PDB file of C-alpha atoms in Angstrom:
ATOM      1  CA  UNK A1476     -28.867  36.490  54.309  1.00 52.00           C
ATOM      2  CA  UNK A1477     -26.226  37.786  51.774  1.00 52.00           C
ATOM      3  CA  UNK A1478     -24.577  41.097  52.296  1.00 53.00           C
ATOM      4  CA  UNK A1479     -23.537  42.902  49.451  1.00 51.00           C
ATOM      5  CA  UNK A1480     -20.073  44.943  49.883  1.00 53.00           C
ATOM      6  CA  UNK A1481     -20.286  48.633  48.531  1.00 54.00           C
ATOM      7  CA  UNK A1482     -18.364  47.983  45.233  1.00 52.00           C
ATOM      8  CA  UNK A1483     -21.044  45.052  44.186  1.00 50.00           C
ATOM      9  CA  UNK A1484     -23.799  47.527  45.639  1.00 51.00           C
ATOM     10  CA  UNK A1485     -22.553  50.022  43.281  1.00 53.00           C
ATOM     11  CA  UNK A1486     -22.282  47.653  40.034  1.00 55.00           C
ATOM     12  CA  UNK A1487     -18.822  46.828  40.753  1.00 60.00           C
ATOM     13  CA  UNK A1488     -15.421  48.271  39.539  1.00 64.00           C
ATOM     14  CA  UNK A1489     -16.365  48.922  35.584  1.00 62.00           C
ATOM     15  CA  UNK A1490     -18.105  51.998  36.114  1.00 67.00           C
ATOM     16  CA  UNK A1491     -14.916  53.578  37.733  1.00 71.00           C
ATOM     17  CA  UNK A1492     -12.733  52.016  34.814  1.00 65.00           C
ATOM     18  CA  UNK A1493     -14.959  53.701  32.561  1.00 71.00           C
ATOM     19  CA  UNK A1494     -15.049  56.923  33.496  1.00 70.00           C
ATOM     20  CA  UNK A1495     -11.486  56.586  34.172  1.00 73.00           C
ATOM     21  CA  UNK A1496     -11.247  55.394  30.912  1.00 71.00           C
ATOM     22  CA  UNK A1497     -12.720  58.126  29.066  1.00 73.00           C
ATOM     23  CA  UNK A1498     -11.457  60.894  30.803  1.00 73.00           C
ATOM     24  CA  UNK A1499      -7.758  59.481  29.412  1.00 79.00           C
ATOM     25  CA  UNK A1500      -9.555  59.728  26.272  1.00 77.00           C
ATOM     26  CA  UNK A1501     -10.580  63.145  26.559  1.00 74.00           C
ATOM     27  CA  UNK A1502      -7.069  64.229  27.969  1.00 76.00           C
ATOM     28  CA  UNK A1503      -5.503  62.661  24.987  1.00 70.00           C
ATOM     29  CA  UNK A1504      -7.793  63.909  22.791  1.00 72.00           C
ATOM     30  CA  UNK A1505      -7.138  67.692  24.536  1.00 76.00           C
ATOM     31  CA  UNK A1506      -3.051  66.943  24.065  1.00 71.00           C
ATOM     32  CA  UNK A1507      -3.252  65.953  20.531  1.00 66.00           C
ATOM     33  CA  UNK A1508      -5.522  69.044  19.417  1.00 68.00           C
ATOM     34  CA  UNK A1509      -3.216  71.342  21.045  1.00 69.00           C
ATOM     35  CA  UNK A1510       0.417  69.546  19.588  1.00 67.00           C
ATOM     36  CA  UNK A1511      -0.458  67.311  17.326  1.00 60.00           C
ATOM     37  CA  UNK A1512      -2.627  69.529  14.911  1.00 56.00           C
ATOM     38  CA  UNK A1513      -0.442  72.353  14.944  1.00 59.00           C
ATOM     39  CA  UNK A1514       3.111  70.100  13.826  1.00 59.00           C
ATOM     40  CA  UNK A1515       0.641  68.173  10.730  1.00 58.00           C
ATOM     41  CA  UNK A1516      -0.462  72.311   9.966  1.00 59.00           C
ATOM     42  CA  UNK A1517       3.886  73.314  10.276  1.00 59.00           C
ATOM     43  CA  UNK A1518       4.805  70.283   8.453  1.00 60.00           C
ATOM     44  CA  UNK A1519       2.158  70.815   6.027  1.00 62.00           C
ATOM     45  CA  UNK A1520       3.389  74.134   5.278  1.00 64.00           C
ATOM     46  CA  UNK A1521       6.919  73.454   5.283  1.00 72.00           C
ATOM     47  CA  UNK A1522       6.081  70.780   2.676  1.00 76.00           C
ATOM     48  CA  UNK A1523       4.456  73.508   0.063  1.00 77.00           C
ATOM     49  CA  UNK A1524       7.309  75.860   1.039  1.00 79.00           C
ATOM     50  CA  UNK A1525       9.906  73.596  -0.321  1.00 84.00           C
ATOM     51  CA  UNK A1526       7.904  72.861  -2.966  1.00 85.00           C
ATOM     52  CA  UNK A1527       7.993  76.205  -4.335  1.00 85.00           C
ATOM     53  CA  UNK A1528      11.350  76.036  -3.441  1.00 87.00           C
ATOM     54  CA  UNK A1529      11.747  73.696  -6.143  1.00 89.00           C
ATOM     55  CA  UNK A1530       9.468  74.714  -8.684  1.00 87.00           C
ATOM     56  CA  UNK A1531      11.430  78.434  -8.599  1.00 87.00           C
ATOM     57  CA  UNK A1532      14.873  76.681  -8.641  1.00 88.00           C
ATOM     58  CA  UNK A1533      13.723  74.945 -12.122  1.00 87.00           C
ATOM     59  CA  UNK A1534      12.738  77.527 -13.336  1.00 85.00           C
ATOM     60  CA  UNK A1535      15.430  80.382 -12.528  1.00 86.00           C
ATOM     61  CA  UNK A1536      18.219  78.325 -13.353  1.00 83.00           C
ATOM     62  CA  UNK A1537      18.611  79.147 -16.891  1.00 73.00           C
ATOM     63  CA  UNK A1538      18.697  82.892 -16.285  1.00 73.00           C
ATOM     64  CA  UNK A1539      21.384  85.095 -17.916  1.00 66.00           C
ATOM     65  CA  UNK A1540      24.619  83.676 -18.373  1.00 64.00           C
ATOM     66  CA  UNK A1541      26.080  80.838 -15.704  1.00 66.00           C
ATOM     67  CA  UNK A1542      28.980  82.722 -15.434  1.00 71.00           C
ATOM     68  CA  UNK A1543      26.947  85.783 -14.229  1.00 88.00           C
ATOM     69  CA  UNK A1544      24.048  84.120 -12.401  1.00 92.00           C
ATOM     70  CA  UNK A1545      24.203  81.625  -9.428  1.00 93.00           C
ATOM     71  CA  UNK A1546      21.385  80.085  -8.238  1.00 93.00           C
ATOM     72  CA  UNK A1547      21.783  78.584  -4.691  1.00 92.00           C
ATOM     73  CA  UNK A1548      18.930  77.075  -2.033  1.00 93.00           C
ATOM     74  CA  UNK A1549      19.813  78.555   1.369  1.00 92.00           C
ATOM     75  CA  UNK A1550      17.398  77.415   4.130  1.00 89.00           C
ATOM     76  CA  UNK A1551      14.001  78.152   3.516  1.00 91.00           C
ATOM     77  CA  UNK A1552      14.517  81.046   0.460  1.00 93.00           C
ATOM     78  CA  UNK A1553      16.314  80.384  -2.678  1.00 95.00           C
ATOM     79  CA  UNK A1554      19.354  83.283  -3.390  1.00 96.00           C
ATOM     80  CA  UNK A1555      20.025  84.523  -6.801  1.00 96.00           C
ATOM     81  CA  UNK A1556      23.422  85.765  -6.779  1.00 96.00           C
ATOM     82  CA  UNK A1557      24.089  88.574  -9.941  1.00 96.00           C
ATOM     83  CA  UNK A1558      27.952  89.222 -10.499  1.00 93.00           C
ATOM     84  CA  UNK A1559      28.776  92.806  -9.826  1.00 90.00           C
ATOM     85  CA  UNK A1560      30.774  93.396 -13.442  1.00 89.00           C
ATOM     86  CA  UNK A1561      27.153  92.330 -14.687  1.00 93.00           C
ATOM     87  CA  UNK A1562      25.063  94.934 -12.692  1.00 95.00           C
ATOM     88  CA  UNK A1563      27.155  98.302 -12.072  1.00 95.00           C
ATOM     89  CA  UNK A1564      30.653 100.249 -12.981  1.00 91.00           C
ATOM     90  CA  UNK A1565      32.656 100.479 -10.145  1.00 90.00           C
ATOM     91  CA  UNK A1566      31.383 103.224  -7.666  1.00 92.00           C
ATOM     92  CA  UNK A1567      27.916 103.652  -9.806  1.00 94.00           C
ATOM     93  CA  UNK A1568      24.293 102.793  -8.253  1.00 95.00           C
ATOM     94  CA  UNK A1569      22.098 104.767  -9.890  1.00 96.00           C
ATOM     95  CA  UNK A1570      19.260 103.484 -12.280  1.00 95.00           C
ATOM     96  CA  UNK A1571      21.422 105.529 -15.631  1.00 95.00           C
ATOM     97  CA  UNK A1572      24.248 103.041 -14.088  1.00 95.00           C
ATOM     98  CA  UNK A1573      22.548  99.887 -14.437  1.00 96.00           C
ATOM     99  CA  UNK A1574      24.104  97.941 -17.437  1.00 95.00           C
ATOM    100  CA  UNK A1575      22.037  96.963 -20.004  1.00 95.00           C
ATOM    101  CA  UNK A1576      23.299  92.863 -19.274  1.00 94.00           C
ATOM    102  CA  UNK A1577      21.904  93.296 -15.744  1.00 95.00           C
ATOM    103  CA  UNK A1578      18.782  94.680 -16.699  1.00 96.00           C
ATOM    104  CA  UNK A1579      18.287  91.927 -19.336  1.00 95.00           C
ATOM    105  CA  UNK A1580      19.108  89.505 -16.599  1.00 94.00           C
ATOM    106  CA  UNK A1581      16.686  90.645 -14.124  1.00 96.00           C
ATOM    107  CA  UNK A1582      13.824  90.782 -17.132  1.00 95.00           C
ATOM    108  CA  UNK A1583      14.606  87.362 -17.954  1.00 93.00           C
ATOM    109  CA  UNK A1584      14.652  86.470 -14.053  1.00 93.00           C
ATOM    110  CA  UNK A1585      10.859  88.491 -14.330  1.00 93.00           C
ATOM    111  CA  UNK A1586       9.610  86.929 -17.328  1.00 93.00           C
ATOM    112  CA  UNK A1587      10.056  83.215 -15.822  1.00 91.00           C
ATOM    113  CA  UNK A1588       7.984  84.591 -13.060  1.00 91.00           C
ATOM    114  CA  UNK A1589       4.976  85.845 -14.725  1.00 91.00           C
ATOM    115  CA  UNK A1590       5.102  83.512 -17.423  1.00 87.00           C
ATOM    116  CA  UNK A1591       4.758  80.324 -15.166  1.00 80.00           C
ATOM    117  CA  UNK A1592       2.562  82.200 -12.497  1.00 87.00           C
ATOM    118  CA  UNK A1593       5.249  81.985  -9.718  1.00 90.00           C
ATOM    119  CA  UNK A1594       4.678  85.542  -8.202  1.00 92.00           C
ATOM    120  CA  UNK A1595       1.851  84.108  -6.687  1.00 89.00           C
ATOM    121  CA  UNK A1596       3.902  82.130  -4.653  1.00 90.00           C
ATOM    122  CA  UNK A1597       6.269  85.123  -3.584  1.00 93.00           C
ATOM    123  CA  UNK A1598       5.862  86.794  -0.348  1.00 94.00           C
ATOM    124  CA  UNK A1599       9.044  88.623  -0.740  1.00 95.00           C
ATOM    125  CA  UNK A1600      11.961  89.277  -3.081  1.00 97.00           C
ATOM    126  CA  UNK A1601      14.573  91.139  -1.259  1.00 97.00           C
ATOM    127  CA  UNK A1602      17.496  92.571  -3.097  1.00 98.00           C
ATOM    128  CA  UNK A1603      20.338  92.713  -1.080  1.00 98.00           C
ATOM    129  CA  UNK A1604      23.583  94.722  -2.427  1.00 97.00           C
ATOM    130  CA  UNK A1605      27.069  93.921  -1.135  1.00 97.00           C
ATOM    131  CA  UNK A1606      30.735  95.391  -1.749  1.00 96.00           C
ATOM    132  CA  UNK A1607      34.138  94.198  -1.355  1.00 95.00           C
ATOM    133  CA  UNK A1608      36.481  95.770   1.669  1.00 94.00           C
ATOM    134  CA  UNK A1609      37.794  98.650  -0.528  1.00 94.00           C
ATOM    135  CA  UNK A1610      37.107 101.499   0.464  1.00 93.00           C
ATOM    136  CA  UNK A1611      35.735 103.609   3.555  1.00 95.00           C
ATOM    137  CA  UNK A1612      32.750 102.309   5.706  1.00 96.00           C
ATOM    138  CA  UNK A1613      30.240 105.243   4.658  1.00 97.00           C
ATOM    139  CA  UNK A1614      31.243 104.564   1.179  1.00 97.00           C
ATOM    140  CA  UNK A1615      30.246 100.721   1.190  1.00 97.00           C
ATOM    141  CA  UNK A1616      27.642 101.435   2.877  1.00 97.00           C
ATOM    142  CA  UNK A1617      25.691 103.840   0.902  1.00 97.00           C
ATOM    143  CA  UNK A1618      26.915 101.882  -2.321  1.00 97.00           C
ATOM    144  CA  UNK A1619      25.266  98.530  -1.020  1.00 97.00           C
ATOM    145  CA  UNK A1620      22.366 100.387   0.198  1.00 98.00           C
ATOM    146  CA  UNK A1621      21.711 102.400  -2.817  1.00 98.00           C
ATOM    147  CA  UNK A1622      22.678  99.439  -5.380  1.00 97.00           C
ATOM    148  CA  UNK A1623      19.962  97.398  -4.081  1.00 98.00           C
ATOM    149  CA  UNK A1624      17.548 100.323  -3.983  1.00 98.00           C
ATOM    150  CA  UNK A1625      18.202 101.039  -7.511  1.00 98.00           C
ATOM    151  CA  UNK A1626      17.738  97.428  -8.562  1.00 98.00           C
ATOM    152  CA  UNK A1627      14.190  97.546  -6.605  1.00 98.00           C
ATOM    153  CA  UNK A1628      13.005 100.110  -8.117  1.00 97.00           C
ATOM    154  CA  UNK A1629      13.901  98.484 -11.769  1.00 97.00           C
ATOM    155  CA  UNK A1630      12.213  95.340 -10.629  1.00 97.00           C
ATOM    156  CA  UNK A1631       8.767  97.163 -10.345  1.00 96.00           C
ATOM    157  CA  UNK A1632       9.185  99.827 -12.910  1.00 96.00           C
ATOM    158  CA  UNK A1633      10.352  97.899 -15.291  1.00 95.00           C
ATOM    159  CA  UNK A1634      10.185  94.247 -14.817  1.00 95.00           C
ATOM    160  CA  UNK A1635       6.365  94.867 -13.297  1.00 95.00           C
ATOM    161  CA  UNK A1636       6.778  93.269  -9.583  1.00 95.00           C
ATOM    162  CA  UNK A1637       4.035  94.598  -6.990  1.00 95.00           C
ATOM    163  CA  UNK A1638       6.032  96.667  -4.546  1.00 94.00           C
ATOM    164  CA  UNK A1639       4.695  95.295  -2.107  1.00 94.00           C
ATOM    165  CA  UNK A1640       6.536  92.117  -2.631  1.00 95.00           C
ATOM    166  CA  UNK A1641       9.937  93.696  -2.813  1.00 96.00           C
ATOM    167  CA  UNK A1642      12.072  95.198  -0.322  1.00 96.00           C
ATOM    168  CA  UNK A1643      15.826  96.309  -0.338  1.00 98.00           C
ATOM    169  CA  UNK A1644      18.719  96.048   1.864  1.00 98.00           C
ATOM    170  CA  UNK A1645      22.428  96.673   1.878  1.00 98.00           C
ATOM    171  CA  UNK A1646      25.267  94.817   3.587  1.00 97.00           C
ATOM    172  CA  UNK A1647      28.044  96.727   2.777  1.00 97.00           C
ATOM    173  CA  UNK A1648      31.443  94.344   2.968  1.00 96.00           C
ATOM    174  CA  UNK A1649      30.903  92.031   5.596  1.00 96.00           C
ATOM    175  CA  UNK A1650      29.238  88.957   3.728  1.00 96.00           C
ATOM    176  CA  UNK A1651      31.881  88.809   1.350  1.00 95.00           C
ATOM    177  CA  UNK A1652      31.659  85.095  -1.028  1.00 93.00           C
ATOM    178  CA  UNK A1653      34.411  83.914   0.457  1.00 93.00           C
ATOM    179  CA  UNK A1654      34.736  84.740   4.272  1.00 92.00           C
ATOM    180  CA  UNK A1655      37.310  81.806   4.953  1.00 91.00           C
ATOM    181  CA  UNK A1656      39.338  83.517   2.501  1.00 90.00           C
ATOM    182  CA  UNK A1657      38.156  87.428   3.642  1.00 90.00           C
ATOM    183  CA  UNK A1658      39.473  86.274   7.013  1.00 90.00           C
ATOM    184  CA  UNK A1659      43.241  85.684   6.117  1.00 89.00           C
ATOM    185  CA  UNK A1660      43.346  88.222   3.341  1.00 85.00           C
ATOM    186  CA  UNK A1661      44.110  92.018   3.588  1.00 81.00           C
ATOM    187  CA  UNK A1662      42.754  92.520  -0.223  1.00 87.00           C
ATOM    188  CA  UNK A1663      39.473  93.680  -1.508  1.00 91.00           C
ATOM    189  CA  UNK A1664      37.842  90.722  -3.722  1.00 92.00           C
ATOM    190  CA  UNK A1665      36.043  92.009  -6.995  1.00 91.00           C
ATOM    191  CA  UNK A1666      33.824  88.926  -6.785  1.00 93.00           C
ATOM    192  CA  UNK A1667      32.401  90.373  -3.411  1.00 95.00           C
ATOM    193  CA  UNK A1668      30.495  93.350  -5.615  1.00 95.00           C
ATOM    194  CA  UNK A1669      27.497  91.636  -6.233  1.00 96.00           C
ATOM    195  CA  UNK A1670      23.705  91.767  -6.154  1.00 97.00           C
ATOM    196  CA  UNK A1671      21.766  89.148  -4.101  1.00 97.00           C
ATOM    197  CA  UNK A1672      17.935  88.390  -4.489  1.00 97.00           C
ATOM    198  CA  UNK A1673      16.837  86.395  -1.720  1.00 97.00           C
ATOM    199  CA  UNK A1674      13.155  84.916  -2.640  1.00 96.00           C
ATOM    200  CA  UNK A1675      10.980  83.601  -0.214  1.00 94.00           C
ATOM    201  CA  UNK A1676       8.170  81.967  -0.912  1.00 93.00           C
ATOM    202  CA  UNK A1677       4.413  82.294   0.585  1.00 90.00           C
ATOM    203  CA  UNK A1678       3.825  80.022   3.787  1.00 87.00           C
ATOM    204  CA  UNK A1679      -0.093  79.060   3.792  1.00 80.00           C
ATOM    205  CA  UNK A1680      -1.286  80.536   7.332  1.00 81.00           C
ATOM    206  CA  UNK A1681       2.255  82.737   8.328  1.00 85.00           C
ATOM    207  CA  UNK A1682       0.973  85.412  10.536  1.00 89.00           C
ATOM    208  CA  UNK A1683       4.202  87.123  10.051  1.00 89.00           C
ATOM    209  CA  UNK A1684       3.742  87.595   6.176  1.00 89.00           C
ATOM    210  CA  UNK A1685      -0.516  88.321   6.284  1.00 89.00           C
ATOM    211  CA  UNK A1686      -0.118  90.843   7.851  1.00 90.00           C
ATOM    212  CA  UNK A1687       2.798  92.416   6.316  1.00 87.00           C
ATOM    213  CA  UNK A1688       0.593  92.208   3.019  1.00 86.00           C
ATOM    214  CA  UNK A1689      -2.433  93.554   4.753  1.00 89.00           C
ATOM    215  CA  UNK A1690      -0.025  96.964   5.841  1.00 91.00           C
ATOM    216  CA  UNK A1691       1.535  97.505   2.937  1.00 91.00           C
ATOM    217  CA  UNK A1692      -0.304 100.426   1.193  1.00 89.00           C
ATOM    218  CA  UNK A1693      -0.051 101.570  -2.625  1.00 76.00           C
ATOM    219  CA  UNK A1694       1.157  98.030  -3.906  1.00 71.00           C
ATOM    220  CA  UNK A1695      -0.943  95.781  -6.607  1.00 66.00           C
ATOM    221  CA  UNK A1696      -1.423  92.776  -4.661  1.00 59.00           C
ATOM    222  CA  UNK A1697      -4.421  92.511  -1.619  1.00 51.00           C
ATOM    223  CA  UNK A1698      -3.823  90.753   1.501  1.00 49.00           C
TER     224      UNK A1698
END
């Protein structure tokens, strides 16, 4: 009489190298959810960031004069750089200040972005005001400060930006155009009296920017 050995009494090895088998399957399955999805979603949105990216570089590089406006793609914003001699006097920040070429730059700078429908694709503009190393640290500071303020506040009165999408900063003298040069000189550089807008475009499913929207009160724009 034939005796059957427990692996033939139990249909053989194949039922063990399938279950075997599919658990690998499920594990991979569990691995790729959790990594996998989540770096398509990043890329995904890193894709449409830098597409804006783009379409706002194309479209703000004609604004105001070249010699006046720079328009520069640093990381993930893009920087609009207004020359200080086009913007305010020396020692002047407040909105009587602001020359009339600045304000037409920063229309024109507005106009391109409700014209084409780009302010849709803004989370934030920040305005960021810099000076150059003359004078005292309080000084610079509340000039940056209040420089940028002041060009904020023109942006929504007047150029019709939801405050909620603008913000303002000041950096005083320490990101000066040049710092290789601001490192081995002892002299204050005109060219380092500038306004900065740093524009950063919406990132589909950035928890970081929803709710910012959603806690801003006041502004034009829901969450």
């Amino acid at each position: 009489m034939a005796v059957l050995h427990d692996d033939e009494a139990a249909g053989g090895p194949w039922p063990a190298f399938a279950d075997l088998l599919g658990a690998t399957t499920l594990l991979f399955l569990i691995l790729f959810a959790a990594v996998a999805v989540p770096a398509m979603r990043r890329a995904g949105a890193a894709d449409a960031r830098d597409n804006t990216l783009d379409t706002l570089e194309q479209k703000l590089r004609g604004t105001g004069d070249g010699r006046e406006v720079e328009v520069l793609r640093v990381g993930d914003y893009l920087l609009v750089r207004i020359r200080g001699d086009a913007t305010f006097r020396k020692d002047r920040y407040a909105l009587s200040d602001l020359k009339s070429e600045g304000k037409q730059i920063l229309r024109e700078l507005g106009a391109s972005l409700h014209r084409d429908g780009l302010l849709s694709l803004i989370d934030q503009v920040q305005v960021v005001g810099h000076t150059s190393s003359e004078g005292s640290e309080e000084r610079n500071w509340i000039l940056s400060a209040s420089r940028a303020a002041t060009v904020s506040l023109f942006l929504i009165d007047s150029v019709r930006i939801d405050p909620c999408q603008v913000s303002a900063l000041g950096r005083s003298r320490y990101y000066p155009v040049d710092p290789v040069a601001a490192r081995t000189s002892s002299g204050a550089n005109a060219e380092d009296r500038r306004i900065e807008l740093e524009i950063r475009p919406m990132v589909v499913d950035d928890t970081v920017q929803k709710r910012r929207r959603r806690n801003c009160v006041g502004g034009r724009r829901g969450p």
